[in-house]
Amino acid sequence: MNDTVKSIATLLKDLDGILIFPHINMDGDALGSSTAICLALRELGKKAYVMINEPVPKNLDFLECSCTTDDDKVLDEVQLSLLIDCNGMNRITGREDAFNRGKLKGCIDHHMSKHSDIRFDFKRMEAKSAATGEIIYNLIKALGVPLSLDMANCIFTAITTDTGNFQHSNTTARTHDIVGHLHKIEGFNSKTISALIYDRKSKGAMHLEAEVLDKLNYYADGKIAVGRITQELLKRHGCTMDESEGIAPRIMSVDGVEIGVLIKESEMNVRVSLRAKSYANMERVASEFGGGGHIMAAGCTFTTSVDETEKALVPKLIEAL
Ligand SMILES: [Mn+2]
């Protein structure tokens, strides 16, 4: 089942009382897409909110646009719960009850995942969209709502962050077409938004990045580079994990690196992000450890220590070369 943007727009026009759910560890696409569609629905006179239960990352604070709330009683009646940039209950941990209040359930996403533990009344999954923000852009157009400056800023953020600032292989002609349209919105300035997203790092985050890059472990003649972020390191530099956002692309920019790995130790487990520069299949490696993702970018979770995780991963990464 994959509904058309047009049919979803028709359905949305008849609904009121809409809760929108970005995934946990929200990123620019999840929050930007959620806020953009929230603003468009409000423009149509509807009551809509973006439901979150964690702090908005500092560099994304301009995306809130008075849409976010952590009050699951904010609406008396919820006609629709809309999941954005993900498709399973495990991506909205702590907000399950709020989500289940929706009489209808919908999903708009661009991740490759065949199965979901949610029965959606409608769903739009576009694996070829660089960002969920691309789908949301088309949905707002289909709703007939003129794009406001806030909506344009949200969609630009969704797209620039999910494409690695237009450097990832998911970037298409459509991606640039949409951004071209954003530039025509009165007051829109991509430089201003880029500076808000990318140029507000704390000094601690800069020191964290420097130390992770300084201590990269190289394997296979430098084709594999592994970075590690431990709780101790975060504490020492006074950082939170979401401040490590820019480190993975830095690892990939080392000459000769085909596979870049970032091992992140949280309080509960160890999360690994895997990236390939041109040919290695990261989706296959991640799935061997129960994870998933795309060919060029994938992830998996371990319950072992950072050292043990690296030790288990490296042979599989060498095989993938
Ligand atoms: Mn996304």
mmCIF file of C-alpha atoms and ligand atoms in Angstrom:
data_model
loop_
_atom_site.group_PDB
_atom_site.id
_atom_site.type_symbol
_atom_site.label_atom_id
_atom_site.label_comp_id
_atom_site.label_asym_id
_atom_site.label_seq_id
_atom_site.Cartn_x
_atom_site.Cartn_y
_atom_site.Cartn_z
ATOM 1 C CA MET A 1 0.000 0.000 0.000
ATOM 2 C CA ASN A 2 1.440 3.348 -1.008
ATOM 3 C CA ASP A 3 -1.056 6.190 -1.172
ATOM 4 C CA THR A 4 -0.570 9.127 -3.500
ATOM 5 C CA VAL A 5 0.298 12.570 -2.191
ATOM 6 C CA LYS A 6 -2.911 13.816 -3.795
ATOM 7 C CA SER A 7 -5.143 11.294 -2.012
ATOM 8 C CA ILE A 8 -3.446 12.078 1.317
ATOM 9 C CA ALA A 9 -4.046 15.792 0.739
ATOM 10 C CA THR A 10 -7.743 15.117 0.058
ATOM 11 C CA LEU A 11 -8.023 13.109 3.267
ATOM 12 C CA LEU A 12 -6.178 15.726 5.372
ATOM 13 C CA LYS A 13 -8.557 18.457 4.219
ATOM 14 C CA ASP A 14 -11.444 16.621 5.927
ATOM 15 C CA LEU A 15 -9.654 16.068 9.245
ATOM 16 C CA ASP A 16 -9.090 18.226 12.303
ATOM 17 C CA GLY A 17 -7.122 17.565 15.499
ATOM 18 C CA ILE A 18 -3.833 16.259 14.193
ATOM 19 C CA LEU A 19 -0.801 15.158 16.184
ATOM 20 C CA ILE A 20 2.464 14.870 14.256
ATOM 21 C CA PHE A 21 5.281 12.606 15.453
ATOM 22 C CA PRO A 22 8.931 13.020 14.386
ATOM 23 C CA HIS A 23 11.219 10.098 15.289
ATOM 24 C CA ILE A 24 13.304 9.923 18.473
ATOM 25 C CA ASN A 25 16.721 11.582 18.319
ATOM 26 C CA MET A 26 14.994 14.030 16.001
ATOM 27 C CA ASP A 27 17.086 15.381 13.163
ATOM 28 C CA GLY A 28 16.606 18.242 10.727
ATOM 29 C CA ASP A 29 14.418 16.158 8.421
ATOM 30 C CA ALA A 30 12.182 14.686 11.134
ATOM 31 C CA LEU A 31 11.533 18.006 12.899
ATOM 32 C CA GLY A 32 11.639 20.201 9.779
ATOM 33 C CA SER A 33 9.159 17.983 7.911
ATOM 34 C CA SER A 34 6.888 17.718 10.962
ATOM 35 C CA THR A 35 6.795 21.469 11.564
ATOM 36 C CA ALA A 36 6.300 22.294 7.872
ATOM 37 C CA ILE A 37 3.198 20.094 7.570
ATOM 38 C CA CYS A 38 1.942 21.337 10.960
ATOM 39 C CA LEU A 39 2.158 24.962 9.775
ATOM 40 C CA ALA A 40 0.393 24.082 6.508
ATOM 41 C CA LEU A 41 -2.456 22.341 8.375
ATOM 42 C CA ARG A 42 -2.808 25.348 10.691
ATOM 43 C CA GLU A 43 -2.955 27.552 7.603
ATOM 44 C CA LEU A 44 -6.054 25.552 6.662
ATOM 45 C CA GLY A 45 -7.543 26.434 10.052
ATOM 46 C CA LYS A 46 -6.858 23.075 11.669
ATOM 47 C CA LYS A 47 -5.640 22.310 15.166
ATOM 48 C CA ALA A 48 -2.275 20.600 14.760
ATOM 49 C CA TYR A 49 0.781 20.045 16.950
ATOM 50 C CA VAL A 50 4.175 18.392 16.724
ATOM 51 C CA MET A 51 4.390 15.967 19.646
ATOM 52 C CA ILE A 52 7.872 15.549 21.160
ATOM 53 C CA ASN A 53 9.235 14.258 24.475
ATOM 54 C CA GLU A 54 12.890 15.261 24.305
ATOM 55 C CA PRO A 55 14.665 18.607 24.007
ATOM 56 C CA VAL A 56 15.024 20.039 20.502
ATOM 57 C CA PRO A 57 18.726 20.010 19.481
ATOM 58 C CA LYS A 58 20.125 23.506 19.917
ATOM 59 C CA ASN A 59 21.029 23.972 16.250
ATOM 60 C CA LEU A 60 17.436 23.143 15.243
ATOM 61 C CA ASP A 61 15.681 25.455 17.744
ATOM 62 C CA PHE A 62 14.454 27.755 14.948
ATOM 63 C CA LEU A 63 12.309 24.889 13.589
ATOM 64 C CA GLU A 64 9.887 24.836 16.510
ATOM 65 C CA CYS A 65 7.717 27.682 15.141
ATOM 66 C CA SER A 66 5.329 27.372 18.147
ATOM 67 C CA CYS A 67 4.279 23.931 16.864
ATOM 68 C CA THR A 68 6.052 21.592 19.304
ATOM 69 C CA THR A 69 4.483 20.390 22.529
ATOM 70 C CA ASP A 70 5.139 17.629 25.070
ATOM 71 C CA ASP A 71 1.580 17.768 26.412
ATOM 72 C CA ASP A 72 -0.259 14.720 25.081
ATOM 73 C CA LYS A 73 -3.577 16.236 26.250
ATOM 74 C CA VAL A 74 -3.061 19.331 24.090
ATOM 75 C CA LEU A 75 -5.986 18.244 21.888
ATOM 76 C CA ASP A 76 -9.369 17.060 23.191
ATOM 77 C CA GLU A 77 -9.903 14.933 20.133
ATOM 78 C CA VAL A 78 -7.199 13.465 17.910
ATOM 79 C CA GLN A 79 -8.573 12.524 14.505
ATOM 80 C CA LEU A 80 -5.142 11.710 13.083
ATOM 81 C CA SER A 81 -1.735 10.680 14.386
ATOM 82 C CA LEU A 82 0.854 11.235 11.687
ATOM 83 C CA LEU A 83 4.256 9.549 11.856
ATOM 84 C CA ILE A 84 7.047 11.424 10.067
ATOM 85 C CA ASP A 85 10.412 10.151 8.742
ATOM 86 C CA CYS A 86 10.012 6.679 10.334
ATOM 87 C CA ASN A 87 7.445 3.898 10.394
ATOM 88 C CA GLY A 88 7.518 1.944 13.656
ATOM 89 C CA MET A 89 6.542 2.271 17.308
ATOM 90 C CA ASN A 90 10.181 1.765 18.342
ATOM 91 C CA ARG A 91 10.920 5.189 16.790
ATOM 92 C CA ILE A 92 8.464 7.076 19.045
ATOM 93 C CA THR A 93 9.441 5.612 22.410
ATOM 94 C CA GLY A 94 7.587 7.276 25.291
ATOM 95 C CA ARG A 95 4.904 8.733 22.996
ATOM 96 C CA GLU A 96 3.033 5.502 22.216
ATOM 97 C CA ASP A 97 -0.070 6.468 24.222
ATOM 98 C CA ALA A 98 -0.291 9.865 22.559
ATOM 99 C CA PHE A 99 0.098 8.211 19.146
ATOM 100 C CA ASN A 100 -2.618 5.675 19.893
ATOM 101 C CA ARG A 101 -5.088 8.497 20.641
ATOM 102 C CA GLY A 102 -5.343 9.120 16.893
ATOM 103 C CA LYS A 103 -8.537 7.638 15.369
ATOM 104 C CA LEU A 104 -6.627 7.422 12.091
ATOM 105 C CA LYS A 105 -2.943 6.698 11.711
ATOM 106 C CA GLY A 106 -0.770 7.860 8.840
ATOM 107 C CA CYS A 107 2.870 7.679 7.847
ATOM 108 C CA ILE A 108 5.104 9.749 5.578
ATOM 109 C CA ASP A 109 8.643 8.428 5.242
ATOM 110 C CA HIS A 110 11.553 7.797 2.902
ATOM 111 C CA HIS A 111 13.252 4.870 4.652
ATOM 112 C CA MET A 112 13.394 1.389 3.171
ATOM 113 C CA SER A 113 11.449 -0.747 5.606
ATOM 114 C CA LYS A 114 8.970 -3.349 4.521
ATOM 115 C CA HIS A 115 7.386 -4.145 7.854
ATOM 116 C CA SER A 116 5.766 -2.009 10.478
ATOM 117 C CA ASP A 117 4.134 -2.861 13.795
ATOM 118 C CA ILE A 118 1.529 -0.137 13.152
ATOM 119 C CA ARG A 119 -1.608 -0.540 11.041
ATOM 120 C CA PHE A 120 -1.690 2.645 9.030
ATOM 121 C CA ASP A 121 -4.862 4.007 7.443
ATOM 122 C CA PHE A 122 -2.643 5.693 4.884
ATOM 123 C CA LYS A 123 1.038 5.680 4.109
ATOM 124 C CA ARG A 124 3.395 7.382 1.688
ATOM 125 C CA MET A 125 6.854 5.818 1.443
ATOM 126 C CA GLU A 126 9.229 7.229 -1.145
ATOM 127 C CA ALA A 127 12.618 5.528 -0.922
ATOM 128 C CA LYS A 128 13.927 7.757 -3.710
ATOM 129 C CA SER A 129 13.211 10.980 -1.843
ATOM 130 C CA ALA A 130 16.404 12.408 -0.385
ATOM 131 C CA ALA A 131 14.422 13.631 2.598
ATOM 132 C CA THR A 132 10.905 13.268 3.940
ATOM 133 C CA GLY A 133 10.920 17.043 3.446
ATOM 134 C CA GLU A 134 10.658 16.477 -0.331
ATOM 135 C CA ILE A 135 7.411 14.542 0.130
ATOM 136 C CA ILE A 136 6.112 17.169 2.558
ATOM 137 C CA TYR A 137 6.882 19.913 0.023
ATOM 138 C CA ASN A 138 4.710 18.117 -2.543
ATOM 139 C CA LEU A 139 2.017 17.465 0.038
ATOM 140 C CA ILE A 140 1.815 21.156 0.990
ATOM 141 C CA LYS A 141 1.499 21.989 -2.708
ATOM 142 C CA ALA A 142 -1.253 19.385 -3.088
ATOM 143 C CA LEU A 143 -3.070 20.944 -0.116
ATOM 144 C CA GLY A 144 -3.057 24.237 -2.030
ATOM 145 C CA VAL A 145 -1.334 26.072 0.817
ATOM 146 C CA PRO A 146 1.107 28.813 -0.281
ATOM 147 C CA LEU A 147 4.559 28.142 1.179
ATOM 148 C CA SER A 148 5.386 30.585 4.000
ATOM 149 C CA LEU A 149 8.929 31.595 4.918
ATOM 150 C CA ASP A 150 8.800 29.373 8.027
ATOM 151 C CA MET A 151 7.682 26.388 5.943
ATOM 152 C CA ALA A 152 10.459 27.077 3.418
ATOM 153 C CA ASN A 153 13.055 27.224 6.215
ATOM 154 C CA CYS A 154 11.783 23.914 7.612
ATOM 155 C CA ILE A 155 11.892 22.160 4.231
ATOM 156 C CA PHE A 156 15.314 23.550 3.402
ATOM 157 C CA THR A 157 16.614 22.257 6.746
ATOM 158 C CA ALA A 158 15.079 18.818 6.126
ATOM 159 C CA ILE A 159 16.771 18.598 2.734
ATOM 160 C CA THR A 160 20.186 20.092 3.514
ATOM 161 C CA THR A 161 20.641 17.924 6.610
ATOM 162 C CA ASP A 162 19.490 14.631 5.030
ATOM 163 C CA THR A 163 21.628 15.122 1.910
ATOM 164 C CA GLY A 164 24.798 16.037 3.827
ATOM 165 C CA ASN A 165 24.391 19.506 2.377
ATOM 166 C CA PHE A 166 23.713 18.115 -1.131
ATOM 167 C CA GLN A 167 26.771 15.840 -1.079
ATOM 168 C CA HIS A 168 25.139 12.417 -0.566
ATOM 169 C CA SER A 169 24.151 10.171 -3.466
ATOM 170 C CA ASN A 170 20.448 10.610 -2.581
ATOM 171 C CA THR A 171 20.578 14.166 -3.993
ATOM 172 C CA THR A 172 18.611 14.339 -7.262
ATOM 173 C CA ALA A 173 17.395 16.860 -9.815
ATOM 174 C CA ARG A 174 14.128 16.982 -7.864
ATOM 175 C CA THR A 175 16.033 17.854 -4.681
ATOM 176 C CA HIS A 176 17.586 20.870 -6.396
ATOM 177 C CA ASP A 177 14.295 21.762 -8.119
ATOM 178 C CA ILE A 178 12.509 21.951 -4.774
ATOM 179 C CA VAL A 179 15.273 24.048 -3.217
ATOM 180 C CA GLY A 180 15.162 26.260 -6.323
ATOM 181 C CA HIS A 181 11.490 26.927 -5.554
ATOM 182 C CA LEU A 182 12.315 27.722 -1.921
ATOM 183 C CA HIS A 183 14.678 30.447 -3.121
ATOM 184 C CA LYS A 184 11.709 32.183 -4.727
ATOM 185 C CA ILE A 185 9.912 32.587 -1.388
ATOM 186 C CA GLU A 186 10.075 36.179 -0.158
ATOM 187 C CA GLY A 187 12.779 36.544 2.493
ATOM 188 C CA PHE A 188 14.266 33.070 2.038
ATOM 189 C CA ASN A 189 18.033 32.964 2.495
ATOM 190 C CA SER A 190 19.815 29.594 2.438
ATOM 191 C CA LYS A 191 22.955 31.102 3.928
ATOM 192 C CA THR A 192 21.095 32.362 6.999
ATOM 193 C CA ILE A 193 19.527 28.948 7.623
ATOM 194 C CA SER A 194 22.781 27.069 6.935
ATOM 195 C CA ALA A 195 24.573 29.258 9.482
ATOM 196 C CA LEU A 196 21.888 28.485 12.075
ATOM 197 C CA ILE A 197 22.220 24.746 11.448
ATOM 198 C CA TYR A 198 25.957 24.344 10.926
ATOM 199 C CA ASP A 199 27.747 27.316 12.484
ATOM 200 C CA ARG A 200 26.620 27.303 16.096
ATOM 201 C CA LYS A 201 28.891 24.614 17.535
ATOM 202 C CA SER A 202 30.059 24.983 21.103
ATOM 203 C CA LYS A 203 33.787 25.080 21.817
ATOM 204 C CA GLY A 204 33.358 21.755 23.650
ATOM 205 C CA ALA A 205 31.868 20.193 20.501
ATOM 206 C CA MET A 206 34.849 21.427 18.473
ATOM 207 C CA HIS A 207 37.249 19.869 20.993
ATOM 208 C CA LEU A 208 35.222 16.640 20.956
ATOM 209 C CA GLU A 209 35.438 16.500 17.165
ATOM 210 C CA ALA A 210 39.175 17.207 17.230
ATOM 211 C CA GLU A 211 39.812 14.421 19.721
ATOM 212 C CA VAL A 212 37.672 11.834 17.899
ATOM 213 C CA LEU A 213 39.429 12.634 14.599
ATOM 214 C CA ASP A 214 42.845 12.626 16.257
ATOM 215 C CA LYS A 215 42.231 9.131 17.627
ATOM 216 C CA LEU A 216 40.710 7.453 14.567
ATOM 217 C CA ASN A 217 41.672 3.791 14.175
ATOM 218 C CA TYR A 218 42.575 2.850 10.613
ATOM 219 C CA TYR A 219 42.342 -0.652 9.095
ATOM 220 C CA ALA A 220 42.901 -2.227 5.672
ATOM 221 C CA ASP A 221 45.588 0.247 4.562
ATOM 222 C CA GLY A 222 43.467 3.203 5.592
ATOM 223 C CA LYS A 223 40.336 2.128 3.681
ATOM 224 C CA ILE A 224 38.450 1.797 6.970
ATOM 225 C CA ALA A 225 38.412 4.513 9.636
ATOM 226 C CA VAL A 226 36.738 4.030 13.008
ATOM 227 C CA GLY A 227 35.890 6.872 15.370
ATOM 228 C CA ARG A 228 34.668 6.392 18.918
ATOM 229 C CA ILE A 229 32.595 8.614 21.182
ATOM 230 C CA THR A 230 32.439 7.407 24.767
ATOM 231 C CA GLN A 231 30.433 8.830 27.658
ATOM 232 C CA GLU A 232 33.735 9.760 29.294
ATOM 233 C CA LEU A 233 34.707 11.812 26.250
ATOM 234 C CA LEU A 234 31.358 13.627 26.180
ATOM 235 C CA LYS A 235 31.602 14.407 29.864
ATOM 236 C CA ARG A 236 35.147 15.682 29.568
ATOM 237 C CA HIS A 237 34.191 18.121 26.799
ATOM 238 C CA GLY A 238 30.837 19.040 28.336
ATOM 239 C CA CYS A 239 28.869 17.826 25.305
ATOM 240 C CA THR A 240 25.727 15.856 24.577
ATOM 241 C CA MET A 241 25.652 13.181 21.878
ATOM 242 C CA ASP A 242 23.573 15.314 19.496
ATOM 243 C CA GLU A 243 26.510 17.740 19.341
ATOM 244 C CA SER A 244 28.559 15.026 17.597
ATOM 245 C CA GLU A 245 26.392 15.357 14.461
ATOM 246 C CA GLY A 246 29.146 16.689 12.168
ATOM 247 C CA ILE A 247 31.830 14.112 12.989
ATOM 248 C CA ALA A 248 30.757 11.246 10.682
ATOM 249 C CA PRO A 249 31.082 13.345 7.487
ATOM 250 C CA ARG A 250 34.530 14.490 8.629
ATOM 251 C CA ILE A 251 35.665 10.849 8.870
ATOM 252 C CA MET A 252 34.384 10.247 5.330
ATOM 253 C CA SER A 253 36.355 13.170 3.983
ATOM 254 C CA VAL A 254 39.711 11.512 4.705
ATOM 255 C CA ASP A 255 41.473 10.615 1.445
ATOM 256 C CA GLY A 256 41.457 6.859 0.809
ATOM 257 C CA VAL A 257 38.700 6.053 3.309
ATOM 258 C CA GLU A 258 35.961 3.889 1.779
ATOM 259 C CA ILE A 259 34.216 2.920 5.014
ATOM 260 C CA GLY A 260 33.757 5.385 7.873
ATOM 261 C CA VAL A 261 32.481 4.135 11.205
ATOM 262 C CA LEU A 262 31.347 6.063 14.237
ATOM 263 C CA ILE A 263 30.828 4.096 17.441
ATOM 264 C CA LYS A 264 28.713 5.994 19.957
ATOM 265 C CA GLU A 265 28.381 4.822 23.537
ATOM 266 C CA SER A 266 25.094 5.823 25.151
ATOM 267 C CA GLU A 267 24.082 5.091 28.713
ATOM 268 C CA MET A 268 22.104 2.031 27.568
ATOM 269 C CA ASN A 269 23.966 0.603 24.590
ATOM 270 C CA VAL A 270 26.471 1.225 21.808
ATOM 271 C CA ARG A 271 25.202 2.608 18.513
ATOM 272 C CA VAL A 272 27.196 2.266 15.336
ATOM 273 C CA SER A 273 26.815 4.335 12.193
ATOM 274 C CA LEU A 274 28.367 2.938 9.026
ATOM 275 C CA ARG A 275 29.034 4.923 5.873
ATOM 276 C CA ALA A 276 30.533 4.006 2.526
ATOM 277 C CA LYS A 277 32.092 6.411 0.058
ATOM 278 C CA SER A 278 31.463 4.598 -3.219
ATOM 279 C CA TYR A 279 31.017 0.818 -3.331
ATOM 280 C CA ALA A 280 30.984 -1.039 0.026
ATOM 281 C CA ASN A 281 27.537 -2.267 1.091
ATOM 282 C CA MET A 282 26.846 -0.964 4.596
ATOM 283 C CA GLU A 283 23.245 -2.164 4.676
ATOM 284 C CA ARG A 284 24.556 -5.751 4.441
ATOM 285 C CA VAL A 285 27.060 -5.280 7.285
ATOM 286 C CA ALA A 286 24.455 -3.593 9.508
ATOM 287 C CA SER A 287 21.914 -6.351 8.878
ATOM 288 C CA GLU A 288 24.446 -8.974 10.036
ATOM 289 C CA PHE A 289 24.252 -7.283 13.422
ATOM 290 C CA GLY A 290 20.473 -6.850 13.409
ATOM 291 C CA GLY A 291 20.516 -3.297 12.054
ATOM 292 C CA GLY A 292 19.575 -1.762 8.736
ATOM 293 C CA GLY A 293 19.587 1.300 6.528
ATOM 294 C CA HIS A 294 20.742 2.151 3.031
ATOM 295 C CA ILE A 295 23.681 0.804 0.988
ATOM 296 C CA MET A 296 25.780 3.914 1.592
ATOM 297 C CA ALA A 297 24.638 4.624 5.156
ATOM 298 C CA ALA A 298 23.405 2.153 7.735
ATOM 299 C CA GLY A 299 23.398 1.555 11.473
ATOM 300 C CA CYS A 300 23.215 -1.107 14.150
ATOM 301 C CA THR A 301 23.150 -1.381 17.924
ATOM 302 C CA PHE A 302 25.329 -3.412 20.292
ATOM 303 C CA THR A 303 25.143 -4.199 23.986
ATOM 304 C CA THR A 304 28.879 -4.909 24.194
ATOM 305 C CA SER A 305 31.592 -2.414 25.171
ATOM 306 C CA VAL A 306 33.019 0.045 22.643
ATOM 307 C CA ASP A 307 36.211 -2.050 22.324
ATOM 308 C CA GLU A 308 34.325 -5.307 21.843
ATOM 309 C CA THR A 309 31.990 -3.681 19.341
ATOM 310 C CA GLU A 310 34.900 -2.460 17.241
ATOM 311 C CA LYS A 311 36.527 -5.890 17.413
ATOM 312 C CA ALA A 312 33.352 -7.622 16.218
ATOM 313 C CA LEU A 313 32.754 -5.131 13.418
ATOM 314 C CA VAL A 314 36.159 -4.817 11.783
ATOM 315 C CA PRO A 315 36.354 -8.307 10.156
ATOM 316 C CA LYS A 316 32.898 -7.773 8.593
ATOM 317 C CA LEU A 317 33.944 -4.362 7.327
ATOM 318 C CA ILE A 318 37.083 -5.810 5.737
ATOM 319 C CA GLU A 319 34.885 -8.425 4.003
ATOM 320 C CA ALA A 320 32.722 -5.607 2.637
ATOM 321 C CA LEU A 321 35.667 -3.934 0.882
HETATM 322 MN MN MN B 1 14.984 11.604 6.767
#
